[in-house]
PDB file of C-alpha atoms in Angstrom:
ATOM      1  CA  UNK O   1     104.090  82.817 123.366  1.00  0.00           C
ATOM      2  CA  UNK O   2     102.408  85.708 121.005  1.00  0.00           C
ATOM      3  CA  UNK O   3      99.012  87.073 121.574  1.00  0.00           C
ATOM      4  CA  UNK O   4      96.759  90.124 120.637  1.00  0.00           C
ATOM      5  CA  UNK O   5      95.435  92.378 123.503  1.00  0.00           C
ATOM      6  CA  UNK O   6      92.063  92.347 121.844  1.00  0.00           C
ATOM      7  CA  UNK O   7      89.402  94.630 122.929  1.00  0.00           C
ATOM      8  CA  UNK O   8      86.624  92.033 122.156  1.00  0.00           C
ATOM      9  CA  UNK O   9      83.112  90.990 122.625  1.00  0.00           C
ATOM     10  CA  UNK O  10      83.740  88.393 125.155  1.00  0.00           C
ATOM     11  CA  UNK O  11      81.204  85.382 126.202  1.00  0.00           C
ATOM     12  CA  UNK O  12      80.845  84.098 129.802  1.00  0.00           C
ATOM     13  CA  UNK O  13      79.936  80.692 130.047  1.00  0.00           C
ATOM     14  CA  UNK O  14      79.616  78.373 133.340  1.00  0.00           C
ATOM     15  CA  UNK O  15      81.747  75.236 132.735  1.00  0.00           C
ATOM     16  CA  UNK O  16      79.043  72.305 131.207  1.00  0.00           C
ATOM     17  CA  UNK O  17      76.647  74.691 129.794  1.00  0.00           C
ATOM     18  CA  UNK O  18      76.133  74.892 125.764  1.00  0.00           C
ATOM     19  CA  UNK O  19      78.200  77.767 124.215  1.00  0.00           C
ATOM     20  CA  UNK O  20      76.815  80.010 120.820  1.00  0.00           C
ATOM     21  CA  UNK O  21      79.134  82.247 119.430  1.00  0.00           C
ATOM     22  CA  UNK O  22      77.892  84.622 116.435  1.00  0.00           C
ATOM     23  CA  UNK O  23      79.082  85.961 113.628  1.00  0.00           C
ATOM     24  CA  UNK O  24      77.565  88.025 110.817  1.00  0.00           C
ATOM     25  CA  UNK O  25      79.596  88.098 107.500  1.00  0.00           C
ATOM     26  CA  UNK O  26      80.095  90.364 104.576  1.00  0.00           C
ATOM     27  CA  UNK O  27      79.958  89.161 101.390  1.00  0.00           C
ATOM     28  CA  UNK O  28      76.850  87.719  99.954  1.00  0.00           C
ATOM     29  CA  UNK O  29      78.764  85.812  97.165  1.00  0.00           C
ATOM     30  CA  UNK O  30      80.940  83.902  99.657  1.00  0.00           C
ATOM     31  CA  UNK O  31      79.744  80.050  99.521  1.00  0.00           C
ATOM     32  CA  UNK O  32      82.166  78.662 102.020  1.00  0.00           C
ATOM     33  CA  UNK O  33      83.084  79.795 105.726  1.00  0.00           C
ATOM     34  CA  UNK O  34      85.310  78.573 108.356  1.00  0.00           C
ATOM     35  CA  UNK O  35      85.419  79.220 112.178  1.00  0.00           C
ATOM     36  CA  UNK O  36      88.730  79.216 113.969  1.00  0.00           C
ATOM     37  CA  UNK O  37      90.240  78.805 117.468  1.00  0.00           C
ATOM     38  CA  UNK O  38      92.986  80.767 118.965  1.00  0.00           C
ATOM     39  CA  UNK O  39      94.106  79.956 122.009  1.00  0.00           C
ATOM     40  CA  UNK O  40      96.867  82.748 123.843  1.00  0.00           C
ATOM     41  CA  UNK O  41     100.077  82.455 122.476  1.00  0.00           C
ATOM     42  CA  UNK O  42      99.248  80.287 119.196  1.00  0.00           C
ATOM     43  CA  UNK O  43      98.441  80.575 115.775  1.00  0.00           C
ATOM     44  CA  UNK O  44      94.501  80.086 114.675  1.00  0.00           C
ATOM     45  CA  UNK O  45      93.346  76.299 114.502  1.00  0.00           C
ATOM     46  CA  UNK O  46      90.499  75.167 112.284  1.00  0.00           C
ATOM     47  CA  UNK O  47      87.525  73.783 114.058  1.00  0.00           C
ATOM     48  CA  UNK O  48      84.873  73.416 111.825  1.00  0.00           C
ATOM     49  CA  UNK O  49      83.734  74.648 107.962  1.00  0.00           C
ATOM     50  CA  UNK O  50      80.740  74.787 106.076  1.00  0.00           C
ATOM     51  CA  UNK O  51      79.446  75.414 102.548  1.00  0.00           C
ATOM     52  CA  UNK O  52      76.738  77.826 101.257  1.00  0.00           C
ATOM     53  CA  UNK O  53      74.391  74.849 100.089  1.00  0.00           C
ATOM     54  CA  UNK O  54      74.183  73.722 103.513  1.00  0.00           C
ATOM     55  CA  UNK O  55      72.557  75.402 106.466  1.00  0.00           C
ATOM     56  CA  UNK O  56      74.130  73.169 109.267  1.00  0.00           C
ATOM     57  CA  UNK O  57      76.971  70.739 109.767  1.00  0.00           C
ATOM     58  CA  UNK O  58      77.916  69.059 112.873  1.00  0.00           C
ATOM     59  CA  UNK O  59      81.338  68.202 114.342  1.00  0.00           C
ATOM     60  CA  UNK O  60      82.389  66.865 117.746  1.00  0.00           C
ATOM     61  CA  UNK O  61      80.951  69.122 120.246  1.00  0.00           C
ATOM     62  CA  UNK O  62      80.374  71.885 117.807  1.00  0.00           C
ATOM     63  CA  UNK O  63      77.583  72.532 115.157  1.00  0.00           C
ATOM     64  CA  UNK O  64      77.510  75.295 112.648  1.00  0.00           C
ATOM     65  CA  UNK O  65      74.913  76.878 111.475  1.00  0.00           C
ATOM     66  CA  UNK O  66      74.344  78.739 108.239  1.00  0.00           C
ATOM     67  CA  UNK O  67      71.604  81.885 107.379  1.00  0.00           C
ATOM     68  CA  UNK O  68      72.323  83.090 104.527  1.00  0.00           C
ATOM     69  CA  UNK O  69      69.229  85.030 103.927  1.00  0.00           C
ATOM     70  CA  UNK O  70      70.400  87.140 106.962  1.00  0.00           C
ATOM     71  CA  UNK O  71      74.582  86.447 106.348  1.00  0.00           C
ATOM     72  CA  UNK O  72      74.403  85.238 109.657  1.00  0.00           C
ATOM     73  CA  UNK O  73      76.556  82.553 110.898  1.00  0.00           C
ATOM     74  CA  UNK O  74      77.197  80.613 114.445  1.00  0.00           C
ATOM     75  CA  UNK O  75      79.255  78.403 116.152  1.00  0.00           C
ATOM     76  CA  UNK O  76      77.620  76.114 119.043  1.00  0.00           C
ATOM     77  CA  UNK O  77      79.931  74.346 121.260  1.00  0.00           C
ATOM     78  CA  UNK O  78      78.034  71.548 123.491  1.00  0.00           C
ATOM     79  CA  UNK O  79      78.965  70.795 127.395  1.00  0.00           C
ATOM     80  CA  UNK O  80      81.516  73.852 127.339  1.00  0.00           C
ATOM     81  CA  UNK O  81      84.805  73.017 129.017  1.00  0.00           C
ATOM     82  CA  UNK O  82      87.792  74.950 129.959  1.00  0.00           C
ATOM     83  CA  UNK O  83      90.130  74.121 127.418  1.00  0.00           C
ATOM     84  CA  UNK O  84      87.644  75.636 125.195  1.00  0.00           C
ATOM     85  CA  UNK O  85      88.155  79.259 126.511  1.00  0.00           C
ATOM     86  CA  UNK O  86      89.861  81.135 123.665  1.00  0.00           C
ATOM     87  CA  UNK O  87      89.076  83.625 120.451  1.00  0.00           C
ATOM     88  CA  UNK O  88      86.886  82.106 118.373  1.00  0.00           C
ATOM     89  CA  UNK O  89      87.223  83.827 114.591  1.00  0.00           C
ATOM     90  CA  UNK O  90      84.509  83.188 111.284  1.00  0.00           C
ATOM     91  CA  UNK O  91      86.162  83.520 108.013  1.00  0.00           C
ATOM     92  CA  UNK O  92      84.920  83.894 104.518  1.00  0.00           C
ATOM     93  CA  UNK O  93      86.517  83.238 101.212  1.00  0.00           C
ATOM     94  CA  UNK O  94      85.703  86.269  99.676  1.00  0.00           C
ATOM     95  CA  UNK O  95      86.839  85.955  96.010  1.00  0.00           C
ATOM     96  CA  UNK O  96      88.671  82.386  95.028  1.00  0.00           C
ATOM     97  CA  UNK O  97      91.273  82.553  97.737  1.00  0.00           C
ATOM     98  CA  UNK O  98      91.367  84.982  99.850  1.00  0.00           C
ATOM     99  CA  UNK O  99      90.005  84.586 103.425  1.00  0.00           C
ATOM    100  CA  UNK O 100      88.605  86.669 105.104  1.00  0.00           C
ATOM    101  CA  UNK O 101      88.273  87.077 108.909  1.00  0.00           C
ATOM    102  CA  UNK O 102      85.967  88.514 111.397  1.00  0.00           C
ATOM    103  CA  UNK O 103      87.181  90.533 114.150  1.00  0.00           C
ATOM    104  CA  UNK O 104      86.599  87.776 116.751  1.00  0.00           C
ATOM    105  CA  UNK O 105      84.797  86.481 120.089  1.00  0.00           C
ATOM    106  CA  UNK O 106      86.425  85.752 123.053  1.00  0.00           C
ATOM    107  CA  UNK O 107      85.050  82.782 124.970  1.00  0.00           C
ATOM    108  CA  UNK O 108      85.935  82.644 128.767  1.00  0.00           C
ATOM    109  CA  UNK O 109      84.802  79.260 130.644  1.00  0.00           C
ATOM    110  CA  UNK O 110      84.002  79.557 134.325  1.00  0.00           C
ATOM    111  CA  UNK O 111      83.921  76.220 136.792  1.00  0.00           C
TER     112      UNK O 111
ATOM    113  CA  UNK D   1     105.760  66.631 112.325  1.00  0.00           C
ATOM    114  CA  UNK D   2     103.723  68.757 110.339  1.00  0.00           C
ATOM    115  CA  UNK D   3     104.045  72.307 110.957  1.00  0.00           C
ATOM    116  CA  UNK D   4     104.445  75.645 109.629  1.00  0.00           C
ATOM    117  CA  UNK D   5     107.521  77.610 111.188  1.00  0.00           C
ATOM    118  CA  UNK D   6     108.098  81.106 111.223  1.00  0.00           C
ATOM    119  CA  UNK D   7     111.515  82.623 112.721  1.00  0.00           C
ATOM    120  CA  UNK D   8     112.079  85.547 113.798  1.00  0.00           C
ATOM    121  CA  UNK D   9     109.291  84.974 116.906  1.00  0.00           C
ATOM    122  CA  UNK D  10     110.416  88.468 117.526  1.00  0.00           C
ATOM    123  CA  UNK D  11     111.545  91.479 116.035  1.00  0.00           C
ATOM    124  CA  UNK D  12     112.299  95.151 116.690  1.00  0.00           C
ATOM    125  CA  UNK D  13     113.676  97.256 114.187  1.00  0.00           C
ATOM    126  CA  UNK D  14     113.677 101.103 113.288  1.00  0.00           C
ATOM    127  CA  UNK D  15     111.988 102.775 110.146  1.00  0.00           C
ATOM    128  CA  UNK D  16     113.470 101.728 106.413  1.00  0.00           C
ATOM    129  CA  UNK D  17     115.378  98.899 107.580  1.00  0.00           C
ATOM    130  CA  UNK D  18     114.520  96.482 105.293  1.00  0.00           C
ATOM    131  CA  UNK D  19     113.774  92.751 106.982  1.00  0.00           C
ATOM    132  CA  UNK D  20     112.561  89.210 105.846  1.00  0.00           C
ATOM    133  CA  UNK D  21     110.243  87.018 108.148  1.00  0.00           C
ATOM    134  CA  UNK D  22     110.899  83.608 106.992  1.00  0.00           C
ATOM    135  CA  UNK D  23     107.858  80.727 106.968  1.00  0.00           C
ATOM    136  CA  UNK D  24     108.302  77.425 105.821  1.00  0.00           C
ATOM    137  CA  UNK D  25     105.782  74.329 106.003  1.00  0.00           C
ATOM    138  CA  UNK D  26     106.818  70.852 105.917  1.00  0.00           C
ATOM    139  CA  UNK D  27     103.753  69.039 104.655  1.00  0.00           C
ATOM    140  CA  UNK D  28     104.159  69.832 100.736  1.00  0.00           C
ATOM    141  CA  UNK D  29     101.277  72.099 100.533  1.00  0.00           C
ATOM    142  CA  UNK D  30     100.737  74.021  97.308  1.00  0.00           C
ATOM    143  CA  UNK D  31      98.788  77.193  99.131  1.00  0.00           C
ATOM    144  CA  UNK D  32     100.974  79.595 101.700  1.00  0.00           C
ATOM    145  CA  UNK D  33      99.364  83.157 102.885  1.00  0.00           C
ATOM    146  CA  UNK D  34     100.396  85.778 105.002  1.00  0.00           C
ATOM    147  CA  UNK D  35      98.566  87.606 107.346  1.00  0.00           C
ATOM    148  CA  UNK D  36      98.665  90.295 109.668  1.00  0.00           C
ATOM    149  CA  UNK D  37      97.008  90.515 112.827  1.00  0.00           C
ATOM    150  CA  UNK D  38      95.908  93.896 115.149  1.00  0.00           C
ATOM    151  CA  UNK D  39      93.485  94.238 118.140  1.00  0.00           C
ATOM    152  CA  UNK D  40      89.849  94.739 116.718  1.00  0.00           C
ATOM    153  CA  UNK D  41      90.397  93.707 113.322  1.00  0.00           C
ATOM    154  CA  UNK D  42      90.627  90.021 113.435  1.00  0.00           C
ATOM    155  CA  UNK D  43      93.664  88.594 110.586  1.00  0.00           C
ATOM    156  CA  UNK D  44      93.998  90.308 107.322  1.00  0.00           C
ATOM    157  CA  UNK D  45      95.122  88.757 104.595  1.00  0.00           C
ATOM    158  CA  UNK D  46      98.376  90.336 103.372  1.00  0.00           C
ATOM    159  CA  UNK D  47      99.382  88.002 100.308  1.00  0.00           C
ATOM    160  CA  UNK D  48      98.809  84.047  99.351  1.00  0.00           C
ATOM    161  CA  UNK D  49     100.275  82.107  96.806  1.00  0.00           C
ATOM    162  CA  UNK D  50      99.043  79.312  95.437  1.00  0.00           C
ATOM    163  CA  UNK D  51     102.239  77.194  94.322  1.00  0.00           C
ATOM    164  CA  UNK D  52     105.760  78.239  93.389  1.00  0.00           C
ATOM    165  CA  UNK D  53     106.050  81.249  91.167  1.00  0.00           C
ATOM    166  CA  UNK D  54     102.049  82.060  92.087  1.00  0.00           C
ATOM    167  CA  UNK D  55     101.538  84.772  94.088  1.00  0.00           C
ATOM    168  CA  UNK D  56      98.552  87.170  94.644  1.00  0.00           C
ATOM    169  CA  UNK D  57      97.742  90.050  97.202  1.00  0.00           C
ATOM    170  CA  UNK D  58      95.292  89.538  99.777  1.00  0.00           C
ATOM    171  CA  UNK D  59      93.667  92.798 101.479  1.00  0.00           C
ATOM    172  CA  UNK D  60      96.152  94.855 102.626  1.00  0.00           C
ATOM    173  CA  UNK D  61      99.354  94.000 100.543  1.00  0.00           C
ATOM    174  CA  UNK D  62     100.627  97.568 100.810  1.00  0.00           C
ATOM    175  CA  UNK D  63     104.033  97.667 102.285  1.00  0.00           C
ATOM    176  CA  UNK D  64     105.011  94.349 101.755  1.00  0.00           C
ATOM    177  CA  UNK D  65     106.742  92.014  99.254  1.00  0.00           C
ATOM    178  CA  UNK D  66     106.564  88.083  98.696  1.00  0.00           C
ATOM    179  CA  UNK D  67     108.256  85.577  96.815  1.00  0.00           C
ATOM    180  CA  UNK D  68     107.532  81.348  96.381  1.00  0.00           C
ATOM    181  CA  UNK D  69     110.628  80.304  94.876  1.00  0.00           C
ATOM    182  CA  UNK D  70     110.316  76.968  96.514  1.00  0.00           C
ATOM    183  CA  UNK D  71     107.400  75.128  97.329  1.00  0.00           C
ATOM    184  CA  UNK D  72     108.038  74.549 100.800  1.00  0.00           C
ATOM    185  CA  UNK D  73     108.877  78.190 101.640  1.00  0.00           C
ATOM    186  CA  UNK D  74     107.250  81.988 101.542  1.00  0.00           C
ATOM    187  CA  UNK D  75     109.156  84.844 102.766  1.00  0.00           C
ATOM    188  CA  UNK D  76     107.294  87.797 103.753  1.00  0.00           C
ATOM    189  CA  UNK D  77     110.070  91.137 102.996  1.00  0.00           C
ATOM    190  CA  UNK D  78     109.393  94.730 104.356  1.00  0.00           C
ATOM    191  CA  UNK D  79     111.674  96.857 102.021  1.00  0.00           C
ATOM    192  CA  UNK D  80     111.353  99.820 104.215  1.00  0.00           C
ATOM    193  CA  UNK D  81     109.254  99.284 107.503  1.00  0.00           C
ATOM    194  CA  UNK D  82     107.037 101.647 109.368  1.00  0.00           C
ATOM    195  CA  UNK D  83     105.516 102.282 112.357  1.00  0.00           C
ATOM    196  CA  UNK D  84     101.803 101.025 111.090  1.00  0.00           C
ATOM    197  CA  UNK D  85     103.691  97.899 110.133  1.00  0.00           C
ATOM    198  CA  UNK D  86     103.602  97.181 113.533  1.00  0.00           C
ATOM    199  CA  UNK D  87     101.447  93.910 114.118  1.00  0.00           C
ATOM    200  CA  UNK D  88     101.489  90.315 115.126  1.00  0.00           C
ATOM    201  CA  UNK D  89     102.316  88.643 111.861  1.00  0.00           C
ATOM    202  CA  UNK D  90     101.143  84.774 110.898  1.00  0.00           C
ATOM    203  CA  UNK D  91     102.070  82.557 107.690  1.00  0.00           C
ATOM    204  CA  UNK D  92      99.395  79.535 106.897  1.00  0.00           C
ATOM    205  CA  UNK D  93     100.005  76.796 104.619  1.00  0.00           C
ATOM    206  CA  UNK D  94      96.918  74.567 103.005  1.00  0.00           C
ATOM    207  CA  UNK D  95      97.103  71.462 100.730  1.00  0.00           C
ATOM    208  CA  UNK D  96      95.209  73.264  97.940  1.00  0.00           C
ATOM    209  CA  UNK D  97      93.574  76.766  98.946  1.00  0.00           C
ATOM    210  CA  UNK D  98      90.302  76.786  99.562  1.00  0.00           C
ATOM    211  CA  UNK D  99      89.492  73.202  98.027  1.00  0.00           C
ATOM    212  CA  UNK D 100      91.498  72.208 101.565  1.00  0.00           C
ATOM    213  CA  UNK D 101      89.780  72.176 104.853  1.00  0.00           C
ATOM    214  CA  UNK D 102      92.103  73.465 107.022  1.00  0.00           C
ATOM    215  CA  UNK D 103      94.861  75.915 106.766  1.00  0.00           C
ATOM    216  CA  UNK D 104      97.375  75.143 109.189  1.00  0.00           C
ATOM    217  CA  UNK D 105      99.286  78.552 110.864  1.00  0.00           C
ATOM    218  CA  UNK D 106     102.491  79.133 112.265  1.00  0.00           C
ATOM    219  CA  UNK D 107     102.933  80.464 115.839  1.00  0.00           C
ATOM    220  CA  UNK D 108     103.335  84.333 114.956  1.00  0.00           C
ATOM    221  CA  UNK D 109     106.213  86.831 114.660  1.00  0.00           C
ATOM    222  CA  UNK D 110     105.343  90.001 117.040  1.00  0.00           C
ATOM    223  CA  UNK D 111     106.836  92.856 114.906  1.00  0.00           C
ATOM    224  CA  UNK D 112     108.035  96.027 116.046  1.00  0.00           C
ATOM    225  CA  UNK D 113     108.908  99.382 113.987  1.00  0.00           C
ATOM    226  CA  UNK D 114     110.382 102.392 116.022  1.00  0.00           C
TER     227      UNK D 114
END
């Protein structure tokens, strides 16, 4: 399969133990953001998304959160587990439809 | 099953020889995108369209040519490669842009210019 040789900020986590991932974004016009996983030798999958009048939404084991005041945003996995080690991206939709990505996270999950 | 497909996976090819990466989605989405993908700098957009005869560039469209003459495909054509065109290369597919949740992305074509 296909996958980048990324020199990234990488996050060590012990398997079980909660997970924040951050992500500071560009464009202070943007009003809806997306984080994505990519696992080694796929494309990018679509975890989660959230929309500028809302500061947090929850999914299944994750929860984003929103600061716009700061263009901050994170990604919080709960009760970490291996399958979850990958590159985590945030995207924007800067202007109507184009989407923007950040440069990524990598998340590595220890037993 | 509902995927996006890309073919080549893989491709090496010298300067100015023109090639087409094929991607084609099976789920009768209306939005398609290209993007391009090098270490550090995350994906790039490269081009989207938004349904057949719709196209628009994305970030970094320089280089590259698209066409949507069919809904369920969206070539991406390098007229004359180069080195910098280099990069791991990804076509998504979405119901309707950015009023769709999730964009669904093929599995990559590695591209190499010589």
């Amino acid at each position: 399969g296909e996958s980048v040789g990324l020199h990234l900020p990488t996050l060590s986590v012990q398997e079980g133990d909660n997970s924040i991932i951050n992500c500071a974004y560009s464009n202070s016009a943007s009003d809806y953001f997306i984080w994505y996983k990519q696992e080694s030798g796929k494309g990018p999958q679509f975890i989660i998304d959230i929309r500028s009048n809302m500061d947090k939404r929850q999914g299944q084991r994750v929860t984003v959160l929103l600061n716009k005041t700061v263009k901050h945003l994170s990604l919080q996995i709960a009760a970490t587990q291996p399958g979850d080690s990958a590159v985590y991206f945030c995207a924007e939709y800067g202007g109507y439809n184009k989407l923007i990505f950040g440069a990524g996270t990598r998340l590595a999950v220890h037993p | 099953e509902a995927q996006v497909t890309q073919n080549p996976r893989y491709l090496i090819t010298v300067t100015g020889k023109k090639l087409t990466v094929t991607c084609s989605q099976n789920m009768n989405h209306e939005y398609m995108s290209w993007y391009r993908q090098d270490p550090g700098l995350g994906l790039r957009q490269i081009y989207y369209s938004m349904n057949v005869e719709v196209t628009d560039k994305g970030d970094v469209p320089e280089g590259y040519k698209v066409s949507r003459k069919e809904k369920r495909n969206f070539p991406l054509i390098l007229e004359s490669p180069s080195p910098n065109q280099t990069s791991l290369y990804f076509c998504a597919s979405s119901l309707r842009g950015r009023a769709s949740r999730e964009q669904y992305f093929g599995p990559g074509t590695r591209l190499t210019v010589t």
